[in-house]
Every structure is written in C-alpha cells, then in structure tokens.
Amino acid sequence: MASQSPNKGPNVPAHVPPECVGSFNLYKSPEMRPTPFGDPFAAVGKLHEGPSVFYSPETTRDGQGAWIVTSAEDQRTVLQDGTTFSSYRRIFSSAIGEDWPVIPLELDPPEHGKYRSMLNPLMSPKRIAALEPFVTAKAVELIEGLKARGTSAEIMTEFAFPLAVSVFLAFLGIPDDRLMEFVGWANELLHMGPAERTAAAHKILGFLDGMIAKRKTEPGEDFMTFLVQAELEGRPLNDQEIRSIAVLLFIGGLDTVATAIGLDLYYLARNPDRQQELRDNPDIMPSAVEEMLRAFPSVTPIRTATRDVELSGCPIRKGDLVSCPSMASSRDPAEFPDPETVDFNREDNRHTAFAYGPHRCLGSHLARRELIIALQEWFARIPPFRIKDGTAPITYGGFVFGVENLVLDWS
Ligand code: HEM
C-alpha cells in the first residue's frame, strides 16, 4: 500500500522529495473502501515493510495529501507535541457553516490542558462504576430482544449502535425513550452525505441546547449538570463551551465503541476456536478486549504542522497534514512481538487504540467497560455464531474506520 514512487505526481508539494512519496488513502485505498470485508488491518500492518514516514498525495475525504506516520515511536513524537503538531480542525462546526472547535479535541496547548483538567474527573472510576449497571442492563435487553426475534441479526443496528447511544444518553442524564431517534441522527451525522450531515448536526445541537437550558433550572446527577455547574479558571462555562464539549462526547463515544463491538464480533465469528477460548476462560475477557483493541483499532488522529520540522528524515513543512493511523502503530513489530497474531494473553499490551499524549482518549475507561460488558453478555446468551451465509460484512474507511453491516447467525 505504501508503494514508493519515483515520480512525484501532480498533488505532491515541491518540498517533498520523490523518495518520500508513497500512497495511503483513508477513503479510497482498496483496503479502506466500503467493501465486503477483507483484512484491512493486516494490509495496513504491511506498511511496516516500508519507511516510517512517507507522503501520500491523497489521504483525506476531500483529497488532501498528508504525511503518514506508521511507526509507534514516530507517532508518539507527533502526538505528544501539541505545539508543533496542532489539533486545529473543525470536524463538526464546518458541517453547519460555523467556526468553533469541539472541546477539547480541537484545542492546542495551553487551552487544551485547562479543559482537560476540568473534564478528567468526569471519567473517574466512581462515575464509570455508577454507569455499569445501566450498561449491563441495556446490553442484556438488546441481546434478549434480538434473540427473541430469531437466530440471526444485523448486529450494528440491533446491538452495537443502540448500546453505544444508550450509554451516551445515560451519561447525559437522558432517558432512552428517544433512543432510535438518536441512533438515526448519529448515523446521518457520521455516514451520510453533506445535506444529511448538516441536518443531523442541527438536530443534535438543538437537542443539546435544550438540555443545557433544562439542567440550569433542574440539576441532576449527570454529565450535563456537571458541565452547567463546572468552573474554568473561576468562571462558569458559557453555553457555547458546554455544547462544544457535549457534541464531542456524542461523536467521540459512538462510532468508536460501536465499531469496536462490530470488529470484535466479526473476528470472533470467523474464528470459532477463539470463541471457544473465551467460553472456556471467561476471565480472560478483559485482556481479550485489550488485544482486540490492539489488533483492530479504528481511529486515525491527524495533526497540522505549525512549523517546519524533520521526522525520520522527512521534511515536514508548516501547514502540512500529519496522519497517525492507530491501525499502523498497533501492528508495529518494533513494539509488539508477532503483531499479526491475536493473542488474548498478550503481556505488556501498550496498544495505541486510544492514541498517545495530551489528547489520549478521555473515554478510554468507559469504552473498555462497555466493550467488556457487551462481549460478556453476548457470550452468556448467544451460542456459537458465524457470518450469515449469503451476507458479506461491509466496512468503511475514514478517520474512524468502521463496520456498517454485520449479519451474524447462531442457528
Ligand atoms: C473503543 C472506543 C474508543 C476509541 C478507540 C477511542 C479513540 C480515541 C482516540 C484515538 C482519541 C485521540 C484523538 C486524537 O488525538 O486526535 C480519542 C479522543 C477522545 N475520546 Fe475516545 N475513543 C473511544 C471511546 C470514547 C468514549 C466512550 C468517549 C466518551 C464517552 C470518548 C471520548 C473522547 C474524547 C472527549 C476525546 C478527546 C480528548 C482530548 O482531546 O483531550 N472516546 N478517542
């Protein structure tokens, strides 16, 4: 995939030497396109046969080029240095023609650190433990529901997404009687064309604005109340700050968790022996979930260089995009012995699914618990399962790689 090209091609900036040009497109590489599932992770793992850093002329959805960083060591260098490699982007507000960052993801130091310190207590072990009974009950309800309907199901819409959205709603303090409406908004926002994205963004913001107003007069024990009452440097957050944070929690915790459930079940469906291993040793579920996060990570953090800098001999210029696919770093043989093997007992598994540095995933502990509970409850209720004959799982590329359709059969 990182084919070295002696010819630079039309979209390569003048400062990129020909020997630094390769090809990796988050949207159009064969491995990344919506496709009946091959093994995109193994394909990306092969990047380690090439250089640690190379320039790919077409990488983003709108065809922009970027430096692709494949080694875990170079990704750490980029992701730990928010001054040289900026997180400035407008992934949500650009969909509605506005210009504000989602907080804290699109902020750089020193602003980022202030918000992050304020938000860290939100994900305290105590708060996550308080959510666990809800996560368990919801997982059980969804699995029992699809089991009652038959011996096969499309698990992204019937299990993974509803679970991830429900947990978000519980986190915000919202009863989930509007669950399917939210699932629809999430789907339109993340996977549809520009018109649907814009409409969904407006609906989500309208809803969150209503919640902010409500929690100002009717406080509860939830995340929105936390934000409404929070103080930053001695002052309350304003409404724009609150919605910028709430939106990020919505988009940050949806696709990622649902995708991870989908990728794990997809792998297990193709590997009955691994299912049996988990049935025989239920205690290894936490380390199995960690290993599947390593082997099938979905997010590609992307940064913009704020100054000229050299990385592994490549001349990165101010303004260049720098992309750090976790699916590459998590299969770096320099850090993970035998990276292509999915080893449920892997030791010292410091995988990169939640990234590195100051922007490391705020929701990682919650995500882990959601995944462990989802799989534990699935295995407790569903007998050996496989991909339904005649169906082919569909995946899509992008900054969050994902699963769109996965029909499992346990007849
Ligand atoms: C398996 C599930 C998840 C994965 C793989 C994942 C992955 C990531 C990654 C790689 C980043 C860093 C992005 C960057 O540096 O540009 C990130 C940031 C973030 N994630 Fe997650 N995430 C997951 C679940 C969640 C959940 C459940 C929540 C919230 C409830 C969440 C909230 C956030 C937030 C708020 C940030 C921004 C942190 C910051 O900028 O300081 N994530 N996530």
Short mmCIF file of N, CA, C and O in Angstrom, two decimals, residues 79 82-83 87 102-120 232 248 303 356-362:
data_model
loop_
_atom_site.label_atom_id
_atom_site.label_comp_id
_atom_site.label_asym_id
_atom_site.label_seq_id
_atom_site.Cartn_x
_atom_site.Cartn_y
_atom_site.Cartn_z
N LEU A 79 2.23 12.93 18.43
CA LEU A 79 1.03 13.11 19.25
C LEU A 79 1.33 13.69 20.63
O LEU A 79 0.46 14.25 21.28
N GLY A 82 1.90 18.82 21.06
CA GLY A 82 0.76 19.59 20.55
C GLY A 82 1.13 20.99 20.11
O GLY A 82 0.32 21.69 19.51
N THR A 83 2.35 21.42 20.41
CA THR A 83 2.78 22.75 19.98
C THR A 83 3.25 22.70 18.53
O THR A 83 2.91 23.57 17.73
N SER A 87 -3.85 20.32 16.74
CA SER A 87 -5.10 19.57 16.56
C SER A 87 -6.19 20.45 15.97
O SER A 87 -7.36 20.05 15.97
N VAL A 102 -14.63 21.55 18.59
CA VAL A 102 -15.16 20.66 19.61
C VAL A 102 -14.08 20.58 20.70
O VAL A 102 -12.88 20.54 20.40
N ILE A 103 -14.54 20.63 21.94
CA ILE A 103 -13.62 20.75 23.08
C ILE A 103 -13.56 19.43 23.84
O ILE A 103 -14.63 18.88 24.14
N PRO A 104 -12.36 18.95 24.18
CA PRO A 104 -11.03 19.55 24.00
C PRO A 104 -10.30 19.07 22.73
O PRO A 104 -9.19 19.50 22.51
N LEU A 105 -10.94 18.24 21.90
CA LEU A 105 -10.22 17.56 20.81
C LEU A 105 -9.52 18.53 19.85
O LEU A 105 -8.43 18.25 19.37
N GLU A 106 -10.16 19.66 19.55
CA GLU A 106 -9.61 20.55 18.52
C GLU A 106 -8.87 21.75 19.13
O GLU A 106 -8.69 22.76 18.45
N LEU A 107 -8.46 21.61 20.38
CA LEU A 107 -7.69 22.69 21.02
C LEU A 107 -6.24 22.28 21.18
O LEU A 107 -5.92 21.10 21.30
N ASP A 108 -5.37 23.29 21.22
CA ASP A 108 -3.94 23.06 21.43
C ASP A 108 -3.53 23.61 22.79
O ASP A 108 -4.30 24.35 23.42
N PRO A 109 -2.29 23.30 23.23
CA PRO A 109 -1.84 23.89 24.48
C PRO A 109 -1.73 25.41 24.34
O PRO A 109 -1.45 25.88 23.24
N PRO A 110 -1.95 26.20 25.38
CA PRO A 110 -2.29 25.75 26.75
C PRO A 110 -3.79 25.56 26.97
O PRO A 110 -4.17 24.99 27.98
N GLU A 111 -4.66 26.02 26.03
CA GLU A 111 -6.11 25.92 26.26
C GLU A 111 -6.52 24.46 26.52
O GLU A 111 -7.32 24.18 27.40
N HIS A 112 -5.98 23.55 25.71
CA HIS A 112 -6.39 22.17 25.83
C HIS A 112 -6.27 21.66 27.26
O HIS A 112 -7.18 21.05 27.81
N GLY A 113 -5.11 21.92 27.88
CA GLY A 113 -4.84 21.39 29.21
C GLY A 113 -5.84 21.89 30.25
O GLY A 113 -6.24 21.15 31.15
N LYS A 114 -6.28 23.15 30.10
CA LYS A 114 -7.23 23.69 31.08
C LYS A 114 -8.55 22.93 31.03
O LYS A 114 -9.10 22.53 32.05
N TYR A 115 -9.06 22.72 29.83
CA TYR A 115 -10.34 22.00 29.71
C TYR A 115 -10.17 20.54 30.10
O TYR A 115 -11.04 19.94 30.74
N ARG A 116 -9.04 19.97 29.73
CA ARG A 116 -8.83 18.54 30.01
C ARG A 116 -8.79 18.30 31.52
O ARG A 116 -9.38 17.35 32.02
N SER A 117 -8.12 19.21 32.27
CA SER A 117 -8.06 19.05 33.73
C SER A 117 -9.46 19.14 34.31
O SER A 117 -9.80 18.43 35.25
N MET A 118 -10.26 20.03 33.75
CA MET A 118 -11.62 20.19 34.26
C MET A 118 -12.45 18.92 33.98
O MET A 118 -13.27 18.50 34.79
N LEU A 119 -12.20 18.30 32.80
CA LEU A 119 -13.04 17.17 32.38
C LEU A 119 -12.59 15.82 32.95
O LEU A 119 -13.40 14.89 33.04
N ASN A 120 -11.32 15.69 33.31
CA ASN A 120 -10.82 14.38 33.75
C ASN A 120 -11.69 13.73 34.84
O ASN A 120 -11.98 12.54 34.77
N LEU A 232 -14.21 27.10 35.09
CA LEU A 232 -12.92 27.11 34.42
C LEU A 232 -12.24 28.41 34.80
O LEU A 232 -12.76 29.49 34.49
N LEU A 248 -18.76 16.68 21.39
CA LEU A 248 -17.61 15.78 21.26
C LEU A 248 -17.88 14.44 21.95
O LEU A 248 -17.55 13.38 21.44
N ARG A 303 -2.97 15.69 12.51
CA ARG A 303 -2.45 16.95 13.04
C ARG A 303 -1.99 17.84 11.89
O ARG A 303 -1.79 17.36 10.77
N TYR A 356 -1.85 8.55 21.93
CA TYR A 356 -0.85 8.93 22.93
C TYR A 356 -1.01 10.41 23.25
O TYR A 356 -1.61 11.15 22.50
N GLY A 357 -0.33 10.82 24.31
CA GLY A 357 -0.15 12.25 24.55
C GLY A 357 -1.34 12.94 25.16
O GLY A 357 -2.26 12.30 25.68
N PRO A 358 -1.35 14.27 25.11
CA PRO A 358 -2.35 15.04 25.84
C PRO A 358 -3.79 14.76 25.39
O PRO A 358 -4.72 14.90 26.17
N HIS A 359 -3.99 14.38 24.13
CA HIS A 359 -5.36 14.13 23.64
C HIS A 359 -5.77 12.66 23.80
O HIS A 359 -6.81 12.26 23.28
N ARG A 360 -4.93 11.88 24.49
CA ARG A 360 -5.29 10.46 24.67
C ARG A 360 -6.75 10.36 25.11
O ARG A 360 -7.22 11.17 25.90
N CYS A 361 -7.44 9.37 24.58
CA CYS A 361 -8.90 9.29 24.74
C CYS A 361 -9.37 9.52 26.18
O CYS A 361 -8.97 8.80 27.10
N LEU A 362 -10.24 10.48 26.33
CA LEU A 362 -10.81 10.78 27.64
C LEU A 362 -11.75 9.66 28.09
O LEU A 362 -11.92 9.41 29.28
#
